[in-house]
Amino acid sequence: MVQEKVVDLKTKDGMMNTYVFHPDRPGPFPVVIFYMDSVGVREELSDMCRRLATVGYYVIMPNMYYRMVRCVDLDANRLWDPACADKLEFMWKLNRHLTNTMVMEDTQAIFDFLANDPAARQGKTGCVGYCMSGRYVYRAMGVFPDRMAAGASVYGARLVTDQPDSAHLVTEKIKGEIYFALAEHDHYAPPEMLEQVSRAIKTTGINGRMEYYPEAEHGFAFPTRRLYQKASTERHWERLFDLFQRNLN
């Protein structure tokens, strides 16, 4: 059984509706921050949070689009249908208004909230992010090195940019273990970008690993997605459980 609640966290930009899941037994539990993908908070992601919570974690998932909308209703399988062009453009508008700096400020607000929730264990924290949030995991690991002990970036996009807050620029500050799950076929993660990440890991000597998932495509871990691939999805869950078990428990 899992306990669930929705809380509004105060940030400098407004109230961020945030979803909390943890085991239905006395805590505290090690914390995992679950950063949503471009399609936004939805039941599919809540189920993924529950899967983590059932094995003993306090999982917290913020709506990072709170500055513009409290919720979205987008069908990822239809977004590229010409008939849904307006919804696709809306998604990109939501996606592009965010910066790594904004999400790190939101992450600090999450930490402030966690400090006062008795169900959340203080100290080492983990994080996981998919698609657009892969870069937030990468950035958070370097911005909060004394708190983030483990992070998983799953088919992350824009891991390297020309912006001053690009995730790769804080690689050398990472103290925890970071794992990159990469789809073999992913036009959002071009080879030259992944090579830069690989070089950054090797040059800095951090505890980082990149793993390619054969035949998988971007979005493979979402059960309702057209590109869902069960074998790769289950492997990614095994990697997540191992990562957090090693570093958070």
PDB file of C-alpha atoms in Angstrom:
ATOM      1  CA  MET A   1       0.000   0.000   0.000  1.00  0.00           C
ATOM      2  CA  VAL A   2       1.095   3.551  -0.763  1.00  0.00           C
ATOM      3  CA  GLN A   3       0.088   6.808   0.867  1.00  0.00           C
ATOM      4  CA  GLU A   4      -0.420   9.713  -1.509  1.00  0.00           C
ATOM      5  CA  LYS A   5      -0.978  13.425  -1.163  1.00  0.00           C
ATOM      6  CA  VAL A   6      -0.837  16.627  -3.180  1.00  0.00           C
ATOM      7  CA  VAL A   7       0.885  19.652  -1.683  1.00  0.00           C
ATOM      8  CA  ASP A   8       1.430  23.189  -2.938  1.00  0.00           C
ATOM      9  CA  LEU A   9       5.023  24.318  -2.422  1.00  0.00           C
ATOM     10  CA  LYS A  10       5.775  28.014  -2.330  1.00  0.00           C
ATOM     11  CA  THR A  11       8.486  29.159  -4.712  1.00  0.00           C
ATOM     12  CA  LYS A  12       9.575  32.633  -5.702  1.00  0.00           C
ATOM     13  CA  ASP A  13       7.457  32.248  -8.851  1.00  0.00           C
ATOM     14  CA  GLY A  14       4.254  30.915  -7.303  1.00  0.00           C
ATOM     15  CA  MET A  15       2.731  27.755  -5.889  1.00  0.00           C
ATOM     16  CA  MET A  16       4.061  24.495  -7.317  1.00  0.00           C
ATOM     17  CA  ASN A  17       1.575  21.634  -7.095  1.00  0.00           C
ATOM     18  CA  THR A  18       3.562  18.585  -6.096  1.00  0.00           C
ATOM     19  CA  TYR A  19       2.681  14.919  -5.716  1.00  0.00           C
ATOM     20  CA  VAL A  20       3.995  12.749  -2.887  1.00  0.00           C
ATOM     21  CA  PHE A  21       4.015   8.943  -2.624  1.00  0.00           C
ATOM     22  CA  HIS A  22       5.465   6.801   0.147  1.00  0.00           C
ATOM     23  CA  PRO A  23       4.891   3.405   1.806  1.00  0.00           C
ATOM     24  CA  ASP A  24       1.907   3.058   4.097  1.00  0.00           C
ATOM     25  CA  ARG A  25       3.976   2.342   7.201  1.00  0.00           C
ATOM     26  CA  PRO A  26       6.075   4.338   9.647  1.00  0.00           C
ATOM     27  CA  GLY A  27       9.016   6.183   8.068  1.00  0.00           C
ATOM     28  CA  PRO A  28      11.126   8.029   7.445  1.00  0.00           C
ATOM     29  CA  PHE A  29      11.971   6.825   3.934  1.00  0.00           C
ATOM     30  CA  PRO A  30      14.840   7.732   1.600  1.00  0.00           C
ATOM     31  CA  VAL A  31      13.752  10.384  -0.880  1.00  0.00           C
ATOM     32  CA  VAL A  32      13.655  10.202  -4.664  1.00  0.00           C
ATOM     33  CA  ILE A  33      12.723  13.292  -6.677  1.00  0.00           C
ATOM     34  CA  PHE A  34      10.871  12.284  -9.829  1.00  0.00           C
ATOM     35  CA  TYR A  35      11.138  14.943 -12.544  1.00  0.00           C
ATOM     36  CA  MET A  36       8.373  14.711 -15.152  1.00  0.00           C
ATOM     37  CA  ASP A  37       8.861  14.535 -18.916  1.00  0.00           C
ATOM     38  CA  SER A  38       7.617  17.041 -21.518  1.00  0.00           C
ATOM     39  CA  VAL A  39       4.044  15.739 -21.550  1.00  0.00           C
ATOM     40  CA  GLY A  40       3.633  16.685 -17.898  1.00  0.00           C
ATOM     41  CA  VAL A  41       2.287  15.147 -14.706  1.00  0.00           C
ATOM     42  CA  ARG A  42      -0.269  12.414 -15.408  1.00  0.00           C
ATOM     43  CA  GLU A  43      -1.496   9.089 -14.073  1.00  0.00           C
ATOM     44  CA  GLU A  44       1.117   7.195 -16.076  1.00  0.00           C
ATOM     45  CA  LEU A  45       3.883   8.954 -14.156  1.00  0.00           C
ATOM     46  CA  SER A  46       2.041   8.556 -10.863  1.00  0.00           C
ATOM     47  CA  ASP A  47       2.046   4.801 -11.432  1.00  0.00           C
ATOM     48  CA  MET A  48       5.805   4.931 -11.945  1.00  0.00           C
ATOM     49  CA  CYS A  49       6.176   6.880  -8.697  1.00  0.00           C
ATOM     50  CA  ARG A  50       4.059   4.260  -6.936  1.00  0.00           C
ATOM     51  CA  ARG A  51       6.347   1.523  -8.219  1.00  0.00           C
ATOM     52  CA  LEU A  52       9.275   3.231  -6.519  1.00  0.00           C
ATOM     53  CA  ALA A  53       7.275   3.911  -3.370  1.00  0.00           C
ATOM     54  CA  THR A  54       6.221   0.280  -2.990  1.00  0.00           C
ATOM     55  CA  VAL A  55       9.850  -0.775  -2.534  1.00  0.00           C
ATOM     56  CA  GLY A  56      10.458   1.726   0.247  1.00  0.00           C
ATOM     57  CA  TYR A  57      11.038   5.200  -1.160  1.00  0.00           C
ATOM     58  CA  TYR A  58       9.463   8.584  -0.513  1.00  0.00           C
ATOM     59  CA  VAL A  59       8.844   9.827  -4.046  1.00  0.00           C
ATOM     60  CA  ILE A  60       8.057  13.449  -4.785  1.00  0.00           C
ATOM     61  CA  MET A  61       7.014  14.647  -8.261  1.00  0.00           C
ATOM     62  CA  PRO A  62       6.633  18.395  -8.906  1.00  0.00           C
ATOM     63  CA  ASN A  63       4.567  19.927 -11.677  1.00  0.00           C
ATOM     64  CA  MET A  64       7.369  21.941 -13.244  1.00  0.00           C
ATOM     65  CA  TYR A  65       4.901  23.699 -15.539  1.00  0.00           C
ATOM     66  CA  TYR A  66       3.212  25.396 -12.562  1.00  0.00           C
ATOM     67  CA  ARG A  67       4.302  28.849 -13.730  1.00  0.00           C
ATOM     68  CA  MET A  68       1.963  28.472 -16.709  1.00  0.00           C
ATOM     69  CA  VAL A  69      -0.547  25.688 -15.929  1.00  0.00           C
ATOM     70  CA  ARG A  70      -1.573  23.556 -12.974  1.00  0.00           C
ATOM     71  CA  CYS A  71      -2.231  20.538 -15.166  1.00  0.00           C
ATOM     72  CA  VAL A  72      -2.109  19.517 -18.814  1.00  0.00           C
ATOM     73  CA  ASP A  73      -4.033  16.952 -20.809  1.00  0.00           C
ATOM     74  CA  LEU A  74      -1.850  15.804 -23.684  1.00  0.00           C
ATOM     75  CA  ASP A  75      -1.842  12.483 -25.515  1.00  0.00           C
ATOM     76  CA  ALA A  76       1.772  11.828 -26.466  1.00  0.00           C
ATOM     77  CA  ASN A  77       0.721   9.247 -29.053  1.00  0.00           C
ATOM     78  CA  ARG A  78      -1.250  11.853 -31.000  1.00  0.00           C
ATOM     79  CA  LEU A  79       0.869  14.969 -30.629  1.00  0.00           C
ATOM     80  CA  TRP A  80       2.534  14.481 -34.008  1.00  0.00           C
ATOM     81  CA  ASP A  81      -0.789  14.055 -35.766  1.00  0.00           C
ATOM     82  CA  PRO A  82      -1.314  17.151 -37.956  1.00  0.00           C
ATOM     83  CA  ALA A  83      -4.756  17.473 -36.427  1.00  0.00           C
ATOM     84  CA  CYS A  84      -3.097  18.064 -33.033  1.00  0.00           C
ATOM     85  CA  ALA A  85      -0.633  20.705 -34.178  1.00  0.00           C
ATOM     86  CA  ASP A  86      -1.981  23.217 -31.663  1.00  0.00           C
ATOM     87  CA  LYS A  87      -1.438  20.820 -28.756  1.00  0.00           C
ATOM     88  CA  LEU A  88       2.090  20.018 -29.942  1.00  0.00           C
ATOM     89  CA  GLU A  89       2.945  23.699 -30.085  1.00  0.00           C
ATOM     90  CA  PHE A  90       1.475  24.154 -26.605  1.00  0.00           C
ATOM     91  CA  MET A  91       3.685  21.376 -25.284  1.00  0.00           C
ATOM     92  CA  TRP A  92       6.796  22.952 -26.800  1.00  0.00           C
ATOM     93  CA  LYS A  93       5.782  26.310 -25.332  1.00  0.00           C
ATOM     94  CA  LEU A  94       5.588  24.735 -21.886  1.00  0.00           C
ATOM     95  CA  ASN A  95       8.854  22.869 -22.383  1.00  0.00           C
ATOM     96  CA  ARG A  96      10.817  25.844 -23.680  1.00  0.00           C
ATOM     97  CA  HIS A  97       9.824  28.298 -20.981  1.00  0.00           C
ATOM     98  CA  LEU A  98      11.803  26.283 -18.433  1.00  0.00           C
ATOM     99  CA  THR A  99      15.501  26.730 -17.765  1.00  0.00           C
ATOM    100  CA  ASN A 100      17.849  24.569 -15.751  1.00  0.00           C
ATOM    101  CA  THR A 101      18.208  27.441 -13.293  1.00  0.00           C
ATOM    102  CA  MET A 102      14.448  27.651 -12.751  1.00  0.00           C
ATOM    103  CA  VAL A 103      14.225  23.916 -12.061  1.00  0.00           C
ATOM    104  CA  MET A 104      17.123  24.077  -9.609  1.00  0.00           C
ATOM    105  CA  GLU A 105      15.288  26.841  -7.722  1.00  0.00           C
ATOM    106  CA  ASP A 106      12.239  24.575  -7.642  1.00  0.00           C
ATOM    107  CA  THR A 107      14.402  21.724  -6.388  1.00  0.00           C
ATOM    108  CA  GLN A 108      15.570  23.881  -3.502  1.00  0.00           C
ATOM    109  CA  ALA A 109      11.910  24.529  -2.657  1.00  0.00           C
ATOM    110  CA  ILE A 110      11.406  20.750  -2.585  1.00  0.00           C
ATOM    111  CA  PHE A 111      14.308  20.333  -0.174  1.00  0.00           C
ATOM    112  CA  ASP A 112      12.851  23.072   2.042  1.00  0.00           C
ATOM    113  CA  PHE A 113       9.546  21.187   2.134  1.00  0.00           C
ATOM    114  CA  LEU A 114      11.186  17.836   2.810  1.00  0.00           C
ATOM    115  CA  ALA A 115      12.930  19.243   5.869  1.00  0.00           C
ATOM    116  CA  ASN A 116       9.539  19.480   7.578  1.00  0.00           C
ATOM    117  CA  ASP A 117       7.939  16.217   6.476  1.00  0.00           C
ATOM    118  CA  PRO A 118       8.594  13.463   9.037  1.00  0.00           C
ATOM    119  CA  ALA A 119       7.990  10.777   6.406  1.00  0.00           C
ATOM    120  CA  ALA A 120      10.980  12.012   4.400  1.00  0.00           C
ATOM    121  CA  ARG A 121      14.396  10.885   5.543  1.00  0.00           C
ATOM    122  CA  GLN A 122      16.949  13.672   5.691  1.00  0.00           C
ATOM    123  CA  GLY A 123      20.338  13.400   4.053  1.00  0.00           C
ATOM    124  CA  LYS A 124      21.099  11.468   0.889  1.00  0.00           C
ATOM    125  CA  THR A 125      18.548  11.929  -1.896  1.00  0.00           C
ATOM    126  CA  GLY A 126      18.063  10.375  -5.312  1.00  0.00           C
ATOM    127  CA  CYS A 127      16.505  11.699  -8.492  1.00  0.00           C
ATOM    128  CA  VAL A 128      15.275  10.396 -11.815  1.00  0.00           C
ATOM    129  CA  GLY A 129      14.165  12.216 -14.938  1.00  0.00           C
ATOM    130  CA  TYR A 130      12.970  11.322 -18.420  1.00  0.00           C
ATOM    131  CA  CYS A 131      13.253  13.153 -21.735  1.00  0.00           C
ATOM    132  CA  MET A 132      13.520  16.888 -20.953  1.00  0.00           C
ATOM    133  CA  SER A 133      14.154  16.092 -17.293  1.00  0.00           C
ATOM    134  CA  GLY A 134      17.248  14.038 -17.961  1.00  0.00           C
ATOM    135  CA  ARG A 135      19.138  17.314 -18.031  1.00  0.00           C
ATOM    136  CA  TYR A 136      17.585  18.396 -14.744  1.00  0.00           C
ATOM    137  CA  VAL A 137      18.903  15.252 -13.084  1.00  0.00           C
ATOM    138  CA  TYR A 138      22.361  15.909 -14.525  1.00  0.00           C
ATOM    139  CA  ARG A 139      22.304  19.532 -13.384  1.00  0.00           C
ATOM    140  CA  ALA A 140      20.882  18.763  -9.917  1.00  0.00           C
ATOM    141  CA  MET A 141      23.621  16.229  -9.249  1.00  0.00           C
ATOM    142  CA  GLY A 142      26.184  19.009  -9.636  1.00  0.00           C
ATOM    143  CA  VAL A 143      24.244  21.878  -8.072  1.00  0.00           C
ATOM    144  CA  PHE A 144      23.365  19.868  -4.948  1.00  0.00           C
ATOM    145  CA  PRO A 145      26.380  17.538  -4.684  1.00  0.00           C
ATOM    146  CA  ASP A 146      26.143  17.111  -0.934  1.00  0.00           C
ATOM    147  CA  ARG A 147      22.489  16.081  -1.145  1.00  0.00           C
ATOM    148  CA  MET A 148      22.110  14.221  -4.428  1.00  0.00           C
ATOM    149  CA  ALA A 149      23.687  10.806  -3.916  1.00  0.00           C
ATOM    150  CA  ALA A 150      22.223   9.090  -6.989  1.00  0.00           C
ATOM    151  CA  GLY A 151      20.622  10.218 -10.235  1.00  0.00           C
ATOM    152  CA  ALA A 152      19.270   8.554 -13.352  1.00  0.00           C
ATOM    153  CA  SER A 153      18.841  10.419 -16.622  1.00  0.00           C
ATOM    154  CA  VAL A 154      16.642   8.315 -18.904  1.00  0.00           C
ATOM    155  CA  TYR A 155      16.838   9.213 -22.622  1.00  0.00           C
ATOM    156  CA  GLY A 156      17.671  12.763 -21.542  1.00  0.00           C
ATOM    157  CA  ALA A 157      17.488  15.592 -24.056  1.00  0.00           C
ATOM    158  CA  ARG A 158      19.631  18.737 -24.218  1.00  0.00           C
ATOM    159  CA  LEU A 159      22.189  17.420 -21.768  1.00  0.00           C
ATOM    160  CA  VAL A 160      24.641  19.817 -23.394  1.00  0.00           C
ATOM    161  CA  THR A 161      23.709  23.310 -24.582  1.00  0.00           C
ATOM    162  CA  ASP A 162      25.426  26.659 -25.132  1.00  0.00           C
ATOM    163  CA  GLN A 163      23.619  28.201 -22.162  1.00  0.00           C
ATOM    164  CA  PRO A 164      25.547  29.270 -19.039  1.00  0.00           C
ATOM    165  CA  ASP A 165      23.493  26.836 -16.938  1.00  0.00           C
ATOM    166  CA  SER A 166      23.994  23.834 -19.212  1.00  0.00           C
ATOM    167  CA  ALA A 167      23.950  20.615 -17.196  1.00  0.00           C
ATOM    168  CA  HIS A 168      27.344  19.388 -18.373  1.00  0.00           C
ATOM    169  CA  LEU A 169      29.112  22.434 -16.942  1.00  0.00           C
ATOM    170  CA  VAL A 170      28.744  21.142 -13.376  1.00  0.00           C
ATOM    171  CA  THR A 171      29.963  17.603 -14.094  1.00  0.00           C
ATOM    172  CA  GLU A 172      33.119  18.002 -12.026  1.00  0.00           C
ATOM    173  CA  LYS A 173      31.075  18.987  -8.953  1.00  0.00           C
ATOM    174  CA  ILE A 174      29.116  15.730  -8.876  1.00  0.00           C
ATOM    175  CA  LYS A 175      29.876  13.570  -5.844  1.00  0.00           C
ATOM    176  CA  GLY A 176      27.148  10.954  -6.175  1.00  0.00           C
ATOM    177  CA  GLU A 177      26.580   8.227  -8.759  1.00  0.00           C
ATOM    178  CA  ILE A 178      24.909   9.209 -12.022  1.00  0.00           C
ATOM    179  CA  TYR A 179      23.531   6.834 -14.627  1.00  0.00           C
ATOM    180  CA  PHE A 180      22.504   7.660 -18.193  1.00  0.00           C
ATOM    181  CA  ALA A 181      20.049   5.272 -19.884  1.00  0.00           C
ATOM    182  CA  LEU A 182      20.252   5.896 -23.627  1.00  0.00           C
ATOM    183  CA  ALA A 183      17.930   4.711 -26.374  1.00  0.00           C
ATOM    184  CA  GLU A 184      19.705   3.335 -29.434  1.00  0.00           C
ATOM    185  CA  HIS A 185      17.415   5.389 -31.660  1.00  0.00           C
ATOM    186  CA  ASP A 186      16.931   8.898 -30.286  1.00  0.00           C
ATOM    187  CA  HIS A 187      17.044  12.030 -32.412  1.00  0.00           C
ATOM    188  CA  TYR A 188      16.689  14.119 -29.223  1.00  0.00           C
ATOM    189  CA  ALA A 189      20.074  12.822 -28.068  1.00  0.00           C
ATOM    190  CA  PRO A 190      22.474  13.095 -31.035  1.00  0.00           C
ATOM    191  CA  PRO A 191      25.777  11.177 -30.925  1.00  0.00           C
ATOM    192  CA  GLU A 192      27.888  14.326 -30.706  1.00  0.00           C
ATOM    193  CA  MET A 193      26.044  15.423 -27.546  1.00  0.00           C
ATOM    194  CA  LEU A 194      26.432  12.028 -25.920  1.00  0.00           C
ATOM    195  CA  GLU A 195      30.111  12.002 -26.807  1.00  0.00           C
ATOM    196  CA  GLN A 196      30.516  15.313 -24.971  1.00  0.00           C
ATOM    197  CA  VAL A 197      28.862  13.827 -21.904  1.00  0.00           C
ATOM    198  CA  SER A 198      31.080  10.761 -22.129  1.00  0.00           C
ATOM    199  CA  ARG A 199      34.182  12.955 -22.325  1.00  0.00           C
ATOM    200  CA  ALA A 200      33.011  15.013 -19.359  1.00  0.00           C
ATOM    201  CA  ILE A 201      32.580  11.869 -17.257  1.00  0.00           C
ATOM    202  CA  LYS A 202      36.004  10.532 -18.203  1.00  0.00           C
ATOM    203  CA  THR A 203      37.792  13.867 -17.820  1.00  0.00           C
ATOM    204  CA  THR A 204      36.378  14.627 -14.370  1.00  0.00           C
ATOM    205  CA  GLY A 205      36.545  11.058 -13.090  1.00  0.00           C
ATOM    206  CA  ILE A 206      33.083  11.164 -11.504  1.00  0.00           C
ATOM    207  CA  ASN A 207      31.121   8.003 -10.761  1.00  0.00           C
ATOM    208  CA  GLY A 208      29.090   8.023 -13.951  1.00  0.00           C
ATOM    209  CA  ARG A 209      27.965   5.419 -16.448  1.00  0.00           C
ATOM    210  CA  MET A 210      26.243   5.515 -19.832  1.00  0.00           C
ATOM    211  CA  GLU A 211      24.324   2.507 -21.129  1.00  0.00           C
ATOM    212  CA  TYR A 212      22.677   2.057 -24.514  1.00  0.00           C
ATOM    213  CA  TYR A 213      19.431   0.127 -24.795  1.00  0.00           C
ATOM    214  CA  PRO A 214      19.501  -1.846 -28.084  1.00  0.00           C
ATOM    215  CA  GLU A 215      16.589  -1.287 -30.460  1.00  0.00           C
ATOM    216  CA  ALA A 216      14.904   1.075 -27.996  1.00  0.00           C
ATOM    217  CA  GLU A 217      13.540   4.459 -29.037  1.00  0.00           C
ATOM    218  CA  HIS A 218      13.011   7.709 -27.172  1.00  0.00           C
ATOM    219  CA  GLY A 219      10.111   7.212 -24.764  1.00  0.00           C
ATOM    220  CA  PHE A 220      10.540   3.457 -24.385  1.00  0.00           C
ATOM    221  CA  ALA A 221       9.879   3.453 -20.599  1.00  0.00           C
ATOM    222  CA  PHE A 222       6.356   4.889 -20.705  1.00  0.00           C
ATOM    223  CA  PRO A 223       3.769   2.068 -20.700  1.00  0.00           C
ATOM    224  CA  THR A 224       1.108   3.960 -22.658  1.00  0.00           C
ATOM    225  CA  ARG A 225       3.513   5.301 -25.260  1.00  0.00           C
ATOM    226  CA  ARG A 226       3.471   3.927 -28.773  1.00  0.00           C
ATOM    227  CA  LEU A 227       7.244   3.367 -28.557  1.00  0.00           C
ATOM    228  CA  TYR A 228       7.047   1.454 -25.264  1.00  0.00           C
ATOM    229  CA  GLN A 229       9.455  -1.489 -25.149  1.00  0.00           C
ATOM    230  CA  LYS A 230       8.881  -3.861 -22.254  1.00  0.00           C
ATOM    231  CA  ALA A 231      12.314  -5.484 -22.124  1.00  0.00           C
ATOM    232  CA  SER A 232      14.145  -2.151 -22.024  1.00  0.00           C
ATOM    233  CA  THR A 233      11.659  -0.737 -19.542  1.00  0.00           C
ATOM    234  CA  GLU A 234      12.191  -3.601 -17.111  1.00  0.00           C
ATOM    235  CA  ARG A 235      15.950  -3.300 -17.480  1.00  0.00           C
ATOM    236  CA  HIS A 236      15.717   0.391 -16.650  1.00  0.00           C
ATOM    237  CA  TRP A 237      13.720  -0.446 -13.499  1.00  0.00           C
ATOM    238  CA  GLU A 238      16.392  -2.943 -12.465  1.00  0.00           C
ATOM    239  CA  ARG A 239      19.044  -0.268 -12.944  1.00  0.00           C
ATOM    240  CA  LEU A 240      17.040   2.267 -10.922  1.00  0.00           C
ATOM    241  CA  PHE A 241      16.463  -0.107  -8.025  1.00  0.00           C
ATOM    242  CA  ASP A 242      20.138  -1.086  -7.954  1.00  0.00           C
ATOM    243  CA  LEU A 243      21.275   2.544  -8.167  1.00  0.00           C
ATOM    244  CA  PHE A 244      19.101   3.705  -5.306  1.00  0.00           C
ATOM    245  CA  GLN A 245      19.768   0.598  -3.213  1.00  0.00           C
ATOM    246  CA  ARG A 246      23.513   1.178  -3.433  1.00  0.00           C
ATOM    247  CA  ASN A 247      23.402   4.862  -2.631  1.00  0.00           C
ATOM    248  CA  LEU A 248      20.343   5.657  -0.542  1.00  0.00           C
ATOM    249  CA  ASN A 249      19.753   2.681   1.753  1.00  0.00           C
TER     250      ASN A 249
END
